[in-house]
Coordinates of C-alpha atoms in Angstrom, one line a residue:
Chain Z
X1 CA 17.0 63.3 -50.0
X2 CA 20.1 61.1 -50.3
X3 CA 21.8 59.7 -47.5
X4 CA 18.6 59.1 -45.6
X5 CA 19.4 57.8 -42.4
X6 CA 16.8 55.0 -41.2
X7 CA 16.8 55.0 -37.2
X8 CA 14.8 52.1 -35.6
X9 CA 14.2 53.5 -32.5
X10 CA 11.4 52.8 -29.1
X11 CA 13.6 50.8 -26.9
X12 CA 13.3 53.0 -25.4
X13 CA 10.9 56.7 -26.4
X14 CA 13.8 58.6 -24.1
X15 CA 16.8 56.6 -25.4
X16 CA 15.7 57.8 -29.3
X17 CA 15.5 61.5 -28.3
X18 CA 19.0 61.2 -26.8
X19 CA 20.3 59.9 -30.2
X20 CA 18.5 62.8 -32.6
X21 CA 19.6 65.2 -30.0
X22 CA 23.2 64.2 -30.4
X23 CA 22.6 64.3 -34.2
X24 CA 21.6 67.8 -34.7
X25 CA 23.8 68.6 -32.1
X26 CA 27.3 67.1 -33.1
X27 CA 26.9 68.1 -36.9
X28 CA 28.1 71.3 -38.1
X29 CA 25.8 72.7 -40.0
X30 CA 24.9 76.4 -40.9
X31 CA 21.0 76.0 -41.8
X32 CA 18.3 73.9 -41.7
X33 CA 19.3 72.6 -45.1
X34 CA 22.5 71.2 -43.8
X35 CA 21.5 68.7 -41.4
X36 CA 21.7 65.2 -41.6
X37 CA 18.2 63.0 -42.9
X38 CA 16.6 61.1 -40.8
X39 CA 13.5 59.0 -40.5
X40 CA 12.9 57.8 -37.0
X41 CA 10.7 55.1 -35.9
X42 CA 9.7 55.3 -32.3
X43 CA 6.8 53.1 -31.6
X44 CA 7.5 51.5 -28.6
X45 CA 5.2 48.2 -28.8
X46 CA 8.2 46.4 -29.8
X47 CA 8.4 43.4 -26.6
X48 CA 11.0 43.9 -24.1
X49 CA 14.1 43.0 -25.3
X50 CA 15.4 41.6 -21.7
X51 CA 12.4 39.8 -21.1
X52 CA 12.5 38.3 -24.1
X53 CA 16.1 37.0 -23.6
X54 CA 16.1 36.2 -20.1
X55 CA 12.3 35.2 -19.1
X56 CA 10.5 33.7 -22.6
X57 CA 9.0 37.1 -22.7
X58 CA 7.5 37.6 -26.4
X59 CA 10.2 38.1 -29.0
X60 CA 10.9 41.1 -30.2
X61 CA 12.1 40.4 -34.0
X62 CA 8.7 40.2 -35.5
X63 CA 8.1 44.0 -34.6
X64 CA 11.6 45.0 -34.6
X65 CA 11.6 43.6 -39.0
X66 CA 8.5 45.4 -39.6
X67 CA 9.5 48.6 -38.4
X68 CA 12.9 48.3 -40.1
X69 CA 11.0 47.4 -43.4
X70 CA 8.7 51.2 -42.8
X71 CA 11.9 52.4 -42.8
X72 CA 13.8 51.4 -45.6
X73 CA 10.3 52.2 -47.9
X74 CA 10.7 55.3 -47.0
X75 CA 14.1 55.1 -48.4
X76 CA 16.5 55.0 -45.8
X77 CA 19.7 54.3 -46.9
X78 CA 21.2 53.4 -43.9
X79 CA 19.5 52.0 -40.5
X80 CA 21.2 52.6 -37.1
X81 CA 19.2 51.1 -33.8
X82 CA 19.7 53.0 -30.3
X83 CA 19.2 50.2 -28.3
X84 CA 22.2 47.6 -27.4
X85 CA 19.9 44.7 -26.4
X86 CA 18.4 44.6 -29.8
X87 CA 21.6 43.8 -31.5
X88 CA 21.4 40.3 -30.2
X89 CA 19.0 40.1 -33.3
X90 CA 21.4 41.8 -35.5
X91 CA 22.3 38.9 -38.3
X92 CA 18.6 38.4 -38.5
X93 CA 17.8 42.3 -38.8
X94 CA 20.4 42.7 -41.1
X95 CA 19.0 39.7 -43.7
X96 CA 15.6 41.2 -43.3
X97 CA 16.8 44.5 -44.7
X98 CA 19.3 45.1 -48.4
X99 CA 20.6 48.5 -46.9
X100 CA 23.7 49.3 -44.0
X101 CA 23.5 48.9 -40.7
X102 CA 25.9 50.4 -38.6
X103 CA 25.8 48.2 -35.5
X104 CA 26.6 50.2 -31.8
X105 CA 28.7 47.3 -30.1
X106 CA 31.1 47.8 -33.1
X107 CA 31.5 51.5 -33.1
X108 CA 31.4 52.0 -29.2
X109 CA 34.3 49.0 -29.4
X110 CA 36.4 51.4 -31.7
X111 CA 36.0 54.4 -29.4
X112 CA 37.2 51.9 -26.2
X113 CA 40.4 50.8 -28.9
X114 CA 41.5 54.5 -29.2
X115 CA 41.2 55.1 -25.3
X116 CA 44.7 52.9 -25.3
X117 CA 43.1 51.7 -21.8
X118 CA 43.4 48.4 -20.5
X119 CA 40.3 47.8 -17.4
X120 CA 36.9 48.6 -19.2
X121 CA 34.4 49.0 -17.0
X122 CA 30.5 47.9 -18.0
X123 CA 27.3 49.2 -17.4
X124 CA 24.4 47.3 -19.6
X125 CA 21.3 45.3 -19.1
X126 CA 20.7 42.0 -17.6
X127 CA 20.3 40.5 -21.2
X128 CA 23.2 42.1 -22.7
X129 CA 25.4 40.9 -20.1
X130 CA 24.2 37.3 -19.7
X131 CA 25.0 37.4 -23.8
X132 CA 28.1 38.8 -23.3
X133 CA 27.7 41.1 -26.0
X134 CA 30.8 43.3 -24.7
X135 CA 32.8 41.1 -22.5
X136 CA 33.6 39.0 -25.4
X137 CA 35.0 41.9 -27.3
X138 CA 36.6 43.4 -25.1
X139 CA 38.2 40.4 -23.8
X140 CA 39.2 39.3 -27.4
X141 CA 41.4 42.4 -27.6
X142 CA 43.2 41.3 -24.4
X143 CA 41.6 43.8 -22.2
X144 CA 39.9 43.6 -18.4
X145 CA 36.6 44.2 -18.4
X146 CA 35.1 44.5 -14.9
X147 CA 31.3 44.4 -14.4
X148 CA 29.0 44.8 -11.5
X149 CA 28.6 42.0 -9.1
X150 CA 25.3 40.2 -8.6
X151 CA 23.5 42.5 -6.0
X152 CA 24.8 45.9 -8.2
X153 CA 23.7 44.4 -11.6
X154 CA 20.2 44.5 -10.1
X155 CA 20.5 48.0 -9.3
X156 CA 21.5 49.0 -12.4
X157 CA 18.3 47.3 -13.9
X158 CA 16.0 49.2 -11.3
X159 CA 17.8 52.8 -12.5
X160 CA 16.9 51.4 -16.0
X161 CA 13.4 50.7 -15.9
X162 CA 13.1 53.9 -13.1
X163 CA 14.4 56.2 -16.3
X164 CA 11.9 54.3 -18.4
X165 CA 8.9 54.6 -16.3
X166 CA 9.8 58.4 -15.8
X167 CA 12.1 59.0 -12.8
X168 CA 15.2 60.6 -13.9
X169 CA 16.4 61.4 -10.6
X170 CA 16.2 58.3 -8.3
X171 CA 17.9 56.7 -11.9
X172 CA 20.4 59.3 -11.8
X173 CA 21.3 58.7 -8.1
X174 CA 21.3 54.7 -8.6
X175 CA 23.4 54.6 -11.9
X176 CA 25.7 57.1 -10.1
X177 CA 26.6 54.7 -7.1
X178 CA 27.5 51.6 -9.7
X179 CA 29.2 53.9 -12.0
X180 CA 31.6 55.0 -8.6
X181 CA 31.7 51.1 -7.4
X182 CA 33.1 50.0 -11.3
X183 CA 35.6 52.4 -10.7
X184 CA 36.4 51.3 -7.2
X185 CA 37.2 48.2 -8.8
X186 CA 39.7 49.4 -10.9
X187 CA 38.0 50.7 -14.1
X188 CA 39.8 52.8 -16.4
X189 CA 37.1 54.2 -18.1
X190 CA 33.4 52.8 -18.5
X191 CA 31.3 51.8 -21.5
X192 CA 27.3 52.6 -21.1
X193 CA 26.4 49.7 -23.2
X194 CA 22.7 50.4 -22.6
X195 CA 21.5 53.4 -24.2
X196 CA 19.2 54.5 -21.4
X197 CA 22.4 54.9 -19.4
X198 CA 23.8 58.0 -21.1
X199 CA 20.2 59.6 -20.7
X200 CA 20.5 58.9 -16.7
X201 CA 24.1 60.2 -16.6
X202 CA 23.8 63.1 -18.7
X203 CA 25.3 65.3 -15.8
X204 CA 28.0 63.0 -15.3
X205 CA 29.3 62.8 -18.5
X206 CA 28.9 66.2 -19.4
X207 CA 31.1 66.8 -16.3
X208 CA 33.5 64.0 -17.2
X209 CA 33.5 63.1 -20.8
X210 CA 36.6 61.4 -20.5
X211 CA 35.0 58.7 -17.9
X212 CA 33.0 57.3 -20.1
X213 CA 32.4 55.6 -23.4
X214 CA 28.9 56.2 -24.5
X215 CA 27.0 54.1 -26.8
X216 CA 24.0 56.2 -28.3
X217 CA 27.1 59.4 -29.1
X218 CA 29.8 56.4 -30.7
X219 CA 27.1 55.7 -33.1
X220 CA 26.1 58.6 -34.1
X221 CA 29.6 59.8 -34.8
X222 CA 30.1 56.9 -36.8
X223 CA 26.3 57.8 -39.1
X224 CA 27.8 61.1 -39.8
X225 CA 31.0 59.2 -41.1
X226 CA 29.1 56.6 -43.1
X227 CA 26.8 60.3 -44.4
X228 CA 30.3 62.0 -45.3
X229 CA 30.9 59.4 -47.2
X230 CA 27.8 58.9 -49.0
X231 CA 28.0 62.4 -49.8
X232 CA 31.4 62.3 -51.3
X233 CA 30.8 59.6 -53.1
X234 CA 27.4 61.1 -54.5
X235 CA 29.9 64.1 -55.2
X236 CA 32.4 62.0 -57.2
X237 CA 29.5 60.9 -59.7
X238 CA 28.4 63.9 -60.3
X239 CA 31.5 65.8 -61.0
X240 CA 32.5 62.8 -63.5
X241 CA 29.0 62.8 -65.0
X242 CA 28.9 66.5 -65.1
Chain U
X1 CA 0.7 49.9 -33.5
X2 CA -2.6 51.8 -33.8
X3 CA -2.5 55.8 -33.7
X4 CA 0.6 56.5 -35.0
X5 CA 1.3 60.1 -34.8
X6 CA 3.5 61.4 -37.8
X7 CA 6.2 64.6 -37.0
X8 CA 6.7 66.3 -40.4
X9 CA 9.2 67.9 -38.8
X10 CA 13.6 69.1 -40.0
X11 CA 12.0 72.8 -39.8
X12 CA 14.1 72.9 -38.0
X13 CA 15.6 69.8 -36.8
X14 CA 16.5 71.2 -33.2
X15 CA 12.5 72.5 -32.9
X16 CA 12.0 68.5 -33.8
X17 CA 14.1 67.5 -31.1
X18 CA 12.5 69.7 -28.7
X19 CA 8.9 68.3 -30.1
X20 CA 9.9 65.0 -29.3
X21 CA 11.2 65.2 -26.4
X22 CA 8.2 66.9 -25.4
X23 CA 6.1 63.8 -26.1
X24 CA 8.4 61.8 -24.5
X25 CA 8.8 63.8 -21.3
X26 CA 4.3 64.8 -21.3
X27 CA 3.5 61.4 -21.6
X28 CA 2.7 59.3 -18.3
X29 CA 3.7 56.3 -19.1
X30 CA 5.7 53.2 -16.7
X31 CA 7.7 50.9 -19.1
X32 CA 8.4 51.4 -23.0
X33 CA 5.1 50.2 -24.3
X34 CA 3.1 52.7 -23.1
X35 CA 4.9 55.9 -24.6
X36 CA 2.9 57.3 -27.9
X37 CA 4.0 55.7 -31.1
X38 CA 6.2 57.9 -33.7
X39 CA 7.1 58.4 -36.9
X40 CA 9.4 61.3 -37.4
X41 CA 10.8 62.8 -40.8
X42 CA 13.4 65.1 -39.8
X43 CA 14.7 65.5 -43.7
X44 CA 16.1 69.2 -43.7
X45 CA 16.2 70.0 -47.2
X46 CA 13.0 71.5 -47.6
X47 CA 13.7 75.4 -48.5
X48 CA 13.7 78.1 -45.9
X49 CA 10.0 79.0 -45.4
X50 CA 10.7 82.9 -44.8
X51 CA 12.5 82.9 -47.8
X52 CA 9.7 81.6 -49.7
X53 CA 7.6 83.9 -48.5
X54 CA 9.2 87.1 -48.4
X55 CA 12.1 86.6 -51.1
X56 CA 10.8 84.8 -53.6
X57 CA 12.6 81.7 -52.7
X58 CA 12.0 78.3 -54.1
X59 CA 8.0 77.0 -52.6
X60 CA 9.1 74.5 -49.4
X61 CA 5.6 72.9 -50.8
X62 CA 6.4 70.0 -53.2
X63 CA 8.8 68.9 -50.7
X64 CA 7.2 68.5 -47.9
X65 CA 4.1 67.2 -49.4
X66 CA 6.3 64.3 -50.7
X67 CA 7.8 63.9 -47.0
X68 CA 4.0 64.1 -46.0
X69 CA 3.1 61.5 -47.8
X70 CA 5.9 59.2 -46.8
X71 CA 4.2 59.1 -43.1
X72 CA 1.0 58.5 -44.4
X73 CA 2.5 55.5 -46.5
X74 CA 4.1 54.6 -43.3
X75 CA 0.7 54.3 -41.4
X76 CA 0.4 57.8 -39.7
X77 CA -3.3 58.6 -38.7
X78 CA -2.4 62.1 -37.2
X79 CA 0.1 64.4 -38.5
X80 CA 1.9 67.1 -36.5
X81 CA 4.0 70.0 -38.5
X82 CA 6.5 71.3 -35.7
X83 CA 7.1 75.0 -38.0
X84 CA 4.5 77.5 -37.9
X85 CA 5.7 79.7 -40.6
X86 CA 5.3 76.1 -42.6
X87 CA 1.5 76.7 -41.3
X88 CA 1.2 79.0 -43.9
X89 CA 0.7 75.8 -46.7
X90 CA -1.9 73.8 -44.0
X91 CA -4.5 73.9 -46.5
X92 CA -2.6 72.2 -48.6
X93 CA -0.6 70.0 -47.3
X94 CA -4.3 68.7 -45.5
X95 CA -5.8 68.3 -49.2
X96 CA -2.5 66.5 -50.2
X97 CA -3.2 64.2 -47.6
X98 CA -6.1 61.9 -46.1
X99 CA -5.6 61.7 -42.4
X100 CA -6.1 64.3 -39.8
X101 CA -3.2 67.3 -39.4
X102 CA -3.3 69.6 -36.2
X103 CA -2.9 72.8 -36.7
X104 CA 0.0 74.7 -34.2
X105 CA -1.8 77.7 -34.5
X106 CA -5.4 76.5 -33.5
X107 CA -3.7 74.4 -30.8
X108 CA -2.1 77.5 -29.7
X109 CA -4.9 79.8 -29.9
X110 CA -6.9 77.2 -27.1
X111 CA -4.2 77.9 -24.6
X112 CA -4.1 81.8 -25.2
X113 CA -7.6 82.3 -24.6
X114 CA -7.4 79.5 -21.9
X115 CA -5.4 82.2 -19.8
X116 CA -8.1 85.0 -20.0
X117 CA -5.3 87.5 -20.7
X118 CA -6.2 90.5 -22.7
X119 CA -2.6 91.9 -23.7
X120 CA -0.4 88.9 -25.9
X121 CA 3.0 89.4 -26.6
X122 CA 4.2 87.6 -29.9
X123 CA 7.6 86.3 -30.9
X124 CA 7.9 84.5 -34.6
X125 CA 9.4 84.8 -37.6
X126 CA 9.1 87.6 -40.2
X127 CA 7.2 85.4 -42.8
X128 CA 4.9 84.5 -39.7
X129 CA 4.6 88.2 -38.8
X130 CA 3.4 89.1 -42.5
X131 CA 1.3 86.8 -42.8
X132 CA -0.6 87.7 -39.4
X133 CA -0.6 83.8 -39.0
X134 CA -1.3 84.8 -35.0
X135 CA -2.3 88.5 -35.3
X136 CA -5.5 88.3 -37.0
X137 CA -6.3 85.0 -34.6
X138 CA -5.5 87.1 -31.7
X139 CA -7.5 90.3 -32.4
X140 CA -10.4 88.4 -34.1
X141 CA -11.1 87.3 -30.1
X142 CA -10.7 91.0 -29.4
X143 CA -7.6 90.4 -27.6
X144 CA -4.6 92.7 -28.0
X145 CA -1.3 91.4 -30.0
X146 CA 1.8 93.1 -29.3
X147 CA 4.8 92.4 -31.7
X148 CA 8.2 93.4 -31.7
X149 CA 8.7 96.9 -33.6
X150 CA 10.8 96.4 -36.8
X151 CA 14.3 96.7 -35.1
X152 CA 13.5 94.6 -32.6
X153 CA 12.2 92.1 -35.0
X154 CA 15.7 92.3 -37.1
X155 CA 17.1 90.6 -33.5
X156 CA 14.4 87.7 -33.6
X157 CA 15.0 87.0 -36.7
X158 CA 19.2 87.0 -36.3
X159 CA 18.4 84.9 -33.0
X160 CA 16.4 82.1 -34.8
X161 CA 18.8 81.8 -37.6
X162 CA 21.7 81.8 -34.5
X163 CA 20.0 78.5 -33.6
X164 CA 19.9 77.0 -36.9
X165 CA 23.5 77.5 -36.9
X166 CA 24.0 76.1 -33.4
X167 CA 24.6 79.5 -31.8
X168 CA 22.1 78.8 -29.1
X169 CA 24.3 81.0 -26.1
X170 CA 24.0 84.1 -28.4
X171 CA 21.0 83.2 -29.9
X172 CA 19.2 83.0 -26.4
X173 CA 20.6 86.1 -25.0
X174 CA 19.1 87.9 -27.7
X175 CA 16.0 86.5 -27.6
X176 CA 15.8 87.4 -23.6
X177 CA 16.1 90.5 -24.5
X178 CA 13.6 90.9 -27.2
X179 CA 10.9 89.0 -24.9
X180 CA 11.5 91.6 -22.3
X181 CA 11.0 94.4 -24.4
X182 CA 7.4 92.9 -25.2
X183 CA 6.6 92.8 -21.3
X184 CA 7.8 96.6 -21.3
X185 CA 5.2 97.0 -23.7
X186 CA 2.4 96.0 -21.8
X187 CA 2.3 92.1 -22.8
X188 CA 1.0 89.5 -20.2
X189 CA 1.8 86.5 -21.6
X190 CA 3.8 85.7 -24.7
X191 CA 3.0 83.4 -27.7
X192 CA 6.4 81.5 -28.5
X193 CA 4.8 81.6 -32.0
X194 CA 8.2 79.6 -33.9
X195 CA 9.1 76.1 -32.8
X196 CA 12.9 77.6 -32.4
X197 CA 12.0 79.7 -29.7
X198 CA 10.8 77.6 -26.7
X199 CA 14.1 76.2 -27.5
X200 CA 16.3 78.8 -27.6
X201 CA 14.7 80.3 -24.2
X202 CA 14.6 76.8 -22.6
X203 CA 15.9 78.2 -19.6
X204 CA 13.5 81.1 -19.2
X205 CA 10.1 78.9 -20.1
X206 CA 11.7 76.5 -17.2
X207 CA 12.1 79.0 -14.8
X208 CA 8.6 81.5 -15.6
X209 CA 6.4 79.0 -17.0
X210 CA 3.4 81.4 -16.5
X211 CA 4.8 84.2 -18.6
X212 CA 4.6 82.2 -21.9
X213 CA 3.0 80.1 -24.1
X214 CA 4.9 77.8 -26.4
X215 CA 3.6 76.2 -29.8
X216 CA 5.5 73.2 -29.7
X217 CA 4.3 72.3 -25.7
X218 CA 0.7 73.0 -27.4
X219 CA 1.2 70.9 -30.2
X220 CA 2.1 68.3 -28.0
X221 CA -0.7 68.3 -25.6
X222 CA -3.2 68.6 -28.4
X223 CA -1.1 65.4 -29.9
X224 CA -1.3 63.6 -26.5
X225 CA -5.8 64.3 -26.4
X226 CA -5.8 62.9 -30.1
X227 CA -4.0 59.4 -29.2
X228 CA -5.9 59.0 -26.1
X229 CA -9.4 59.8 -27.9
X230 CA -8.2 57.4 -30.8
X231 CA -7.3 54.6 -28.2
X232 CA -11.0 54.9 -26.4
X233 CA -12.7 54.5 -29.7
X234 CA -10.7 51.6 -30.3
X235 CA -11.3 50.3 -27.1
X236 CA -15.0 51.1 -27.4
X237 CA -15.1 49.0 -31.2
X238 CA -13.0 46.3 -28.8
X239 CA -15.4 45.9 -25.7
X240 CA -18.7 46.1 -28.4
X241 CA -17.2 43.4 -30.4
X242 CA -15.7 41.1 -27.9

């Protein structure tokens, strides 16, 4: 089927069922027939991504470019990866591979430009904060980005790997608290820059959608743009071929 | 990563969802690296399998073959069909392929007789119904199968198709009702016998767990035994060897 979306998923199982379930659930579609195509690669072996990046853990990138390459022989056009900490490897994932990939810091950093706010708040790993993967966009566009202190940062890490080891509900509580402290601070609206965290506040965010910025739904907003496109473009040929 | 589960799933792609987040949420598992490893084809064009059946529409066969063989190229040693009506092909799609497929239906069957109830309700799809996919299963164990009458069956049908087209509010209050028309009848338990169902009566099978038996949590469990049996032999060749 054209348009085949490639999604290079594991990091973590709960994280990539968040994302399809936000596919089939954000495109209008009448029947089966209509959905969107995607292949998804959840095998979860792939190394910690924080570990990797903060303690020598094993690096991920060996695992992360065979999976990709399963992918793309199965003909995905386009790959998409629901995890934010795995786009520190991004230039290398994107050489490995000759098809798109939409990268989440970029679309969830398009959604935070329309909010017109000026204090984004930040809820991430360890490892995407130490590499600054938002703060140095967001502060490039002039705007205030406030993120937990020491002593919070590690509670946002337990609710992480609580949600990841099974235990929605002490997560839920945790994430909760830091969310309420960020905005204490002066937060305008907060980006879940880890794509366990819109699993965890799932309640939250259904209850206030305007709170947050979510990672895992900006980037699959932005794969049914890039499939639109594909499509009309696949339309174009055919109506000047036909 | 050794016993990689294939999902030939998009039939439909909510009843995928649902599948995986089964796995997801069945599996005990503390970080990442322990969840089961995936490969999911949620590619939606196949054709409608009632259709096929009952309409003469175009066979869902040659495609879903081809998506078939895309796990298997990708490394799947177990493949899971999330559709029962799409059960209806199983011979073939197993002779188009070389590694093991479970079959919904068998996987179903194990839990109905687990229960040691005589009197089985049974909600599916028409092409399921005519084929007698579950009927002749059930009453081959001298069990009695009690099926919606052909009204009745008009609403399951309209509610599964509701669902397809992301109706699910409508689509479930339909469905109530046509579940409690089958305990009227005398039904003890009832077979969720079409991966849409357990998702359109999420709610219910939450809240009555007892009073129904759903493919896809089957499938799942069944799923969940094969990886684990796989990973012993492997850790039996490991321990002889090393």
């Amino acid at each position: 089927m054209k348009g085949l979306i490639g999604v290079l998923g594991g990091m973590g199982p709960a994280a990539t069922v968040d994302l399809f379930n936000k596919f089939v659930t954000y495109t209008v579609a009448n029947k089966d027939q209509e959905h969107i195509p995607l292949i998804i690669s959840s095998i979860p072996d792939i190394p910690d991504r924080t570990e990797a990046l903060l303690n020598h853990g094993k690096s991920p990138l060996p695992l992360m470019t065979d999976y990709l390459k399963k992918l793309e022989n199965a003909g995905a056009e386009c790959i998409v990866i629901p995890c934010n900490t795995a786009h520190f490897w991004f230039n290398e994932l994107k050489e490995a591979c000759h098809v798109d990939i939409l990268n989440i810091v970029e679309t969830t950093m398009n959604e935070v430009l329309a909010t017109k706010k000026k204090n984004i708040g930040l809820l991430a790993t360890n490892a995407t904060m130490s590499m600054g993967l938002y703060q140095k966009n967001i502060e490039s566009k002039h705007l205030n980005c406030i993120t937990p202190d020491k002593a919070s940062q590690e509670q946002v890490m337990k609710s992480i790997y609580l949600l990841k080891s099974g235990n929605k509900k002490m997560a839920e509580r945790i994430m909760k608290e830091q969310a309420n402290l960020l905005f204490q601070k002066g937060a305008e609206v907060i980006v879940l820059g880890c794509t366990e965290v819109p699993v965890i506040l799932e309640n939250e965010t259904r209850e206030y959608p305007d709170k947050y910025i979510d990672s895992t739904s900006s980037l699959v907003r932005a794969s049914i743009h890039w499939y639109e496109n594909r499509m009309d473009k696949q339309n174009l040929i055919i109506n000047k071929n036909g």
